Coordinates of C-alpha atoms and ligand atoms in Angstrom, one line a residue:
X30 CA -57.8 -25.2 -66.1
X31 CA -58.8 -27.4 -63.2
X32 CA -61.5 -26.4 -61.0
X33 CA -59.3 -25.6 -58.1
X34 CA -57.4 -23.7 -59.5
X35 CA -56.2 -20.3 -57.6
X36 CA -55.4 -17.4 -60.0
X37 CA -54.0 -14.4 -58.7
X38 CA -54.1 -11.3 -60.9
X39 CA -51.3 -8.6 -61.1
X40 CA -52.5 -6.6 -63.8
X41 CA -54.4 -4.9 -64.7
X42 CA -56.0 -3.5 -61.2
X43 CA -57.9 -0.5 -60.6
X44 CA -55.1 1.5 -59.9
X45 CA -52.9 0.2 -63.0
X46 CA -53.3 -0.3 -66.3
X47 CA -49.7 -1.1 -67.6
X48 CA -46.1 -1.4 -66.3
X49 CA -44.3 -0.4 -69.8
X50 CA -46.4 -2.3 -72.7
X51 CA -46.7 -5.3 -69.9
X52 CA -50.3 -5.0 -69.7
X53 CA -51.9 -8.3 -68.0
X54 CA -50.1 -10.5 -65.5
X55 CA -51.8 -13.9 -63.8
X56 CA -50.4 -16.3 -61.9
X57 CA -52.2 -19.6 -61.6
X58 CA -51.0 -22.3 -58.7
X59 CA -49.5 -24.0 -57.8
X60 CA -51.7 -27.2 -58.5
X61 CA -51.4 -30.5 -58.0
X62 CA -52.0 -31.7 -61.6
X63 CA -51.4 -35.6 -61.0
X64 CA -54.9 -36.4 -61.3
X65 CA -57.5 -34.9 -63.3
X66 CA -57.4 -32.9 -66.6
X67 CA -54.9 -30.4 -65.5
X68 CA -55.2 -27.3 -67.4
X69 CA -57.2 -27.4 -70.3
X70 CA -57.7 -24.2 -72.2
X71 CA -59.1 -24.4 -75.9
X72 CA -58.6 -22.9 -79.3
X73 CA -59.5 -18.8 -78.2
X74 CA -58.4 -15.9 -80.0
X75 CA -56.3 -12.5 -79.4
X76 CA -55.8 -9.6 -81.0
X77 CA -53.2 -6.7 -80.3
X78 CA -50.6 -8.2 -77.9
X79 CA -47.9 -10.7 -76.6
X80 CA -48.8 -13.0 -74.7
X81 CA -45.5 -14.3 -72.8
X82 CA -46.1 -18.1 -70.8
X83 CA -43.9 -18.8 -68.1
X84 CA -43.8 -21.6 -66.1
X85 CA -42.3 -22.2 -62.5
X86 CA -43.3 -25.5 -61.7
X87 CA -44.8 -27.9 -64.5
X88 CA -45.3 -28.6 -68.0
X89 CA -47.8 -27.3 -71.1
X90 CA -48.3 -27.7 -74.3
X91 CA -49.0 -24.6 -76.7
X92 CA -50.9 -25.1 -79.8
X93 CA -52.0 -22.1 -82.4
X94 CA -53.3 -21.5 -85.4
X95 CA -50.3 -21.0 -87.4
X96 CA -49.6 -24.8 -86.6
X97 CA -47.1 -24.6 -84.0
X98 CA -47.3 -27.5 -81.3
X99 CA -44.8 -26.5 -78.7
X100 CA -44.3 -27.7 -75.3
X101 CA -42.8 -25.5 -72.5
X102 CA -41.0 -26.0 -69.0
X103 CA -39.8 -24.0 -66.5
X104 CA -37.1 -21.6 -67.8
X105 CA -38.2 -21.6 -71.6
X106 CA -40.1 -18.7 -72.7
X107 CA -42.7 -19.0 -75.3
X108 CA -43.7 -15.8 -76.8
X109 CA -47.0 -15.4 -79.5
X110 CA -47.6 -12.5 -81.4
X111 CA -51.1 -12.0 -81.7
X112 CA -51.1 -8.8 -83.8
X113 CA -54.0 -9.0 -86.0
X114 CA -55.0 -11.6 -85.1
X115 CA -53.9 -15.4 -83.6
X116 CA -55.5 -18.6 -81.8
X117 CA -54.3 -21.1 -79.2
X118 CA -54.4 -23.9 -77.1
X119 CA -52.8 -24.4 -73.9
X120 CA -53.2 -28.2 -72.3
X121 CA -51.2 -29.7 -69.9
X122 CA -49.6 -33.5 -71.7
X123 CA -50.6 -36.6 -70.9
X124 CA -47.7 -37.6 -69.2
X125 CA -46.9 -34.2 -66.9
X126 CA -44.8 -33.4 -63.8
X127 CA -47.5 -33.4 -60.8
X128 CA -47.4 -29.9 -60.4
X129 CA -48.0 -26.7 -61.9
X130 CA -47.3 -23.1 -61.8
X131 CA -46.8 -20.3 -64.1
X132 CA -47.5 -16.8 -65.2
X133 CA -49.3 -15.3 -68.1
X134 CA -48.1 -12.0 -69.0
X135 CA -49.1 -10.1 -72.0
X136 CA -47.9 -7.2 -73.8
X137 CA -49.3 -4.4 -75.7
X138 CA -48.7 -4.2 -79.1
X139 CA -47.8 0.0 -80.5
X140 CA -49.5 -1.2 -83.4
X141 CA -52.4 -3.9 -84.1
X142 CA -51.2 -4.4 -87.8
X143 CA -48.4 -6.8 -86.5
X144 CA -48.1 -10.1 -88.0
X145 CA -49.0 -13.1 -86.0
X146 CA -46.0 -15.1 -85.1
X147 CA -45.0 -17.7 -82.3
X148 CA -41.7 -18.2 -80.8
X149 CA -39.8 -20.4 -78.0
X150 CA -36.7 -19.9 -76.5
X151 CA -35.3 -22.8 -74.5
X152 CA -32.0 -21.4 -73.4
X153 CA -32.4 -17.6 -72.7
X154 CA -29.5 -16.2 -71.5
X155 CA -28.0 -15.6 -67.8
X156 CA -26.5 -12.4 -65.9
X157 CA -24.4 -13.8 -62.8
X158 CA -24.7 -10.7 -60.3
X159 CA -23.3 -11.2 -56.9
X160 CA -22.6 -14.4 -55.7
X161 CA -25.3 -16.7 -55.0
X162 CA -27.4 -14.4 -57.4
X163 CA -28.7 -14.6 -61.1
X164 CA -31.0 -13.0 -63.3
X165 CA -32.8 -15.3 -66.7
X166 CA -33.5 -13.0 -68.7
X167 CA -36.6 -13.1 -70.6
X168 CA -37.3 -10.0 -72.2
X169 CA -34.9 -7.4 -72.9
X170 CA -31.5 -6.1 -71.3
X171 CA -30.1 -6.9 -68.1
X172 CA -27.0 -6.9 -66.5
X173 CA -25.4 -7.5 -69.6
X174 CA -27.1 -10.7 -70.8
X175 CA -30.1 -10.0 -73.8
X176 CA -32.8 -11.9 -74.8
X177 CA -33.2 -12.9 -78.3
X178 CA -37.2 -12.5 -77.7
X179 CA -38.7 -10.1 -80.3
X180 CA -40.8 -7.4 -78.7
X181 CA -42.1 -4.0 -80.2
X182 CA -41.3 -1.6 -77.5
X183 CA -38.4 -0.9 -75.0
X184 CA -39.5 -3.6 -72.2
X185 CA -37.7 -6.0 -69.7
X186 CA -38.4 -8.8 -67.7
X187 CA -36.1 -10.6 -65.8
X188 CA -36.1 -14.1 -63.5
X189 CA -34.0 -13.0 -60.5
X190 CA -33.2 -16.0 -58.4
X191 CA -31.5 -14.6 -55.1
X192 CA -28.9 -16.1 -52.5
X193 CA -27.6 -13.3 -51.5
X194 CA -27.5 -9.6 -51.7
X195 CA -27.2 -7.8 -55.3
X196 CA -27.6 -4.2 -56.6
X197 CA -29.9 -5.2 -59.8
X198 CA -29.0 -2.1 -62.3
X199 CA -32.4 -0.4 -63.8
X200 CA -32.7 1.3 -66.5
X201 CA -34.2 5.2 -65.4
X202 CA -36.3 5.8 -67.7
X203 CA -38.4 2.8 -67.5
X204 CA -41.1 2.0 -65.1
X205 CA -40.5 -1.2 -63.0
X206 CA -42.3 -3.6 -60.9
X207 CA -41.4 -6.9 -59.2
X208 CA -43.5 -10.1 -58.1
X209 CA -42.2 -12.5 -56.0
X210 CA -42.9 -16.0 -57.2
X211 CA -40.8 -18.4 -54.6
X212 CA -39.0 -18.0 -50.8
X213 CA -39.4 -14.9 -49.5
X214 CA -37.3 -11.4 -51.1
X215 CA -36.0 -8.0 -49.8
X216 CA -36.6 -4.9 -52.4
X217 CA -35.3 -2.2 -50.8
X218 CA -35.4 -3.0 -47.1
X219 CA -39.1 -3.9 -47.7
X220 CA -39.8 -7.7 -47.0
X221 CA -42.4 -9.2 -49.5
X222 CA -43.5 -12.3 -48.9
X223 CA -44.1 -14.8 -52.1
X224 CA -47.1 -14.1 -54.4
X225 CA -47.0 -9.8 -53.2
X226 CA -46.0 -7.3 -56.2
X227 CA -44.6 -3.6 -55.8
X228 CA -45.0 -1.1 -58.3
X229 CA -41.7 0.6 -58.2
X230 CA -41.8 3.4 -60.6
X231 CA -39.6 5.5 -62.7
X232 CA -36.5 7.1 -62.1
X233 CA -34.4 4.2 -59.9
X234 CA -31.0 3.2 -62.0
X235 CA -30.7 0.3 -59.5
X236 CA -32.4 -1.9 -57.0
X237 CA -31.0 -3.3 -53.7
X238 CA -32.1 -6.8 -53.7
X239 CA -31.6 -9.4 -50.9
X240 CA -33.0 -12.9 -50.1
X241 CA -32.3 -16.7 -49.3
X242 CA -31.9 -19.2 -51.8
X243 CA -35.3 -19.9 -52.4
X244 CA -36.1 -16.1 -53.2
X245 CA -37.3 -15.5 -56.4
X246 CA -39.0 -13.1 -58.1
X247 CA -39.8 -11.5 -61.7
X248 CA -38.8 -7.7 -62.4
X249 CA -40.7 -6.2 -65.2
X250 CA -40.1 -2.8 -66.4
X251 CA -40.2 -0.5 -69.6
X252 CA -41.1 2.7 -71.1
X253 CA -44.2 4.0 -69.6
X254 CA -47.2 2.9 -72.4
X255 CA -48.9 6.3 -73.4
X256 CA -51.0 4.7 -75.9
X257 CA -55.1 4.1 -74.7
X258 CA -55.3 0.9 -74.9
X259 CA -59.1 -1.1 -74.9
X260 CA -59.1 -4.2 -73.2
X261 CA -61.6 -6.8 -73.4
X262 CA -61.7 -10.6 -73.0
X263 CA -58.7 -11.4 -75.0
X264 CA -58.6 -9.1 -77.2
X265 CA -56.3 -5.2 -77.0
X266 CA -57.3 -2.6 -79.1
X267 CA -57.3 1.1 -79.9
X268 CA -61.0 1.8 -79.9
X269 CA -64.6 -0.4 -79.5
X270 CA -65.4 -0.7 -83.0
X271 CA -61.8 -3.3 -83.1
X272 CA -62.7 -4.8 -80.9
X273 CA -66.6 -5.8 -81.7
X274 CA -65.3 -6.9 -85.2
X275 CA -62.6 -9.1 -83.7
X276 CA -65.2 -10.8 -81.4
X277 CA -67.8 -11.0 -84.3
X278 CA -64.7 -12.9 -86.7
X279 CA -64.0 -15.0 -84.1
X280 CA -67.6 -16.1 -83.6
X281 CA -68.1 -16.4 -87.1
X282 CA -65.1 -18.4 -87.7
X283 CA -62.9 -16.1 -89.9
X284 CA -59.6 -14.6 -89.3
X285 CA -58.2 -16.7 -86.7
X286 CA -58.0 -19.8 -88.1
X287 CA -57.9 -23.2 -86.8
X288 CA -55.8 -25.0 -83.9
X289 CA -55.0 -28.2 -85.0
X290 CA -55.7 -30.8 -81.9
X291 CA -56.7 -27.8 -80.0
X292 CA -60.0 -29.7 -78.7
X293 CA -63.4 -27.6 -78.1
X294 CA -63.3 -23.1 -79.3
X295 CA -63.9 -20.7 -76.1
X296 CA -66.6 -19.0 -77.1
X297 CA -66.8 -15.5 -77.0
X298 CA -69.1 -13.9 -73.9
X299 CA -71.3 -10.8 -74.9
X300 CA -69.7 -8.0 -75.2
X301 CA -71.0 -5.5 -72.6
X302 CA -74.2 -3.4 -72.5
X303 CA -72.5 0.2 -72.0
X304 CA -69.8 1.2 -74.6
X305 CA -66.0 -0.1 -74.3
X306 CA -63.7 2.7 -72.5
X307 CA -60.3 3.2 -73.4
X308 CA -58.0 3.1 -69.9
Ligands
LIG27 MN1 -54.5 -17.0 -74.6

């Protein structure tokens, strides 16, 4: 990533560890790319999650170790399965639109003995709310309109681009959360300006949305994650002992394989003094 580059971080924070299995949320820019590398992350591996890119401004390129070479714009999701084990690249082309913007998300995995796998879905579909407002639908069920994307527990997420006022139906027995990502947006009579995020719980079977045109923002939600999860660099596992080895096969060069054009491997850091806690 380019040296001025402003990431903001979501999740996890001191007070939360996970909204549903959504368990890590950044947003980075936006940056002028024009000049300079852009973003330039190598080949680094992951272990026990999703890891969801989505872009609002820009364009990357995804590369892994299963060989896919994908690029991805604004309104395409691209969704790796890191299970037991994956590695990728994320560059921004050659040839790029001057700006860029996005959000890494990740999700917990139930299980760490999932097969890697990547996937991109260009056209995801659309609920049409009220008039004037929409929802993309990434993950999940909303208003009607599912996303093919495969994910391994009850989860949503959800593009809601505003121009207007809309009930958004929720489903209760999720938790929820929204992050406002353009313009400015209403959540329940509470103004949030663009980069804030509200945790909004369990229990609500709707949302009373309101905003200009420019209003946009991301609603994530799903069954409260029960699981312990231990996070560390990139890597989500159950207990310490996962997570050394993953870090020791990744330094080592086994299990992850190789990312073909991926440029120069992130090394591993040390893995810290004290033991790993589960949170
Ligand atoms: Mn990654």
């Amino acid at each position: 990533m380019g040296e001025s580059t402003t990431v903001s971080r979501y999740l996890p924070t001191r007070a939360r560890t996970t909204v549903g299995a959504w368990c890590f949320v950044d947003r980075y820019g936006p940056d002028d790319v024009a000049t300079g590398p852009g973003m330039q992350v190598g080949p680094h591996p992951h272990i026990g999650l999703q890891t969801v890119t989505w872009l609002l401004e820009g364009e990357v390129v995804h590369r892994d170790s299963l060989g896919s070479a994908q690029a991805i714009r604004p309104g395409q999701l691209n969704l790796m399965t890191a299970g037991s084990g994956i590695a990728h690249a994320e560059v921004s082309p050659p040839a790029r639109p001057p700006r860029l913007h996005g959000l890494q998300l990740w999700v917990a995995l139930p299980a760490t003995d999932v097969p890697p796998a990547f996937a991109h879905h260009a056209d995801l579909p659309v609920a049409e709310m009220d008039p004037g407002v929409s929802a993309r639908v990434l993950v999940g069920e909303l208003g009607g309109a599912r996303s093919p994307a495969a994910v391994h527990s009850p989860l949503l997420a959800a593009e809601v681009h505003l121009g207007g006022r809309t009930m958004v139906p929720l489903q209760s027995d999720y938790e929820h959360a929204v992050l406002v990502v353009d313009g400015a947006v209403t959540i329940e009579g509470r103004d949030l300006p663009v980069g804030s995020c509200a945790y909004l719980g369990r229990r609500r079977s709707n949302l009373v949305v309101a905003g200009a045109p420019s209003g946009t923002f991301l609603l994530l939600g799903g069954e409260p994650f029960t699981q312990s999860l231990v996070m560390w660099w990139n890597f989500v596992g159950r207990t310490a002992d996962e997570i050394a080895a993953a870090r020791a096969d990744w330094e080592s060069g086994r299990r992850f394989g190789d990312v073909a054009l991926g440029g120069e491997r992130v090394p591993a850091p040390p893995l810290p003094v004290g033991r790993l806690k589960p949170r």
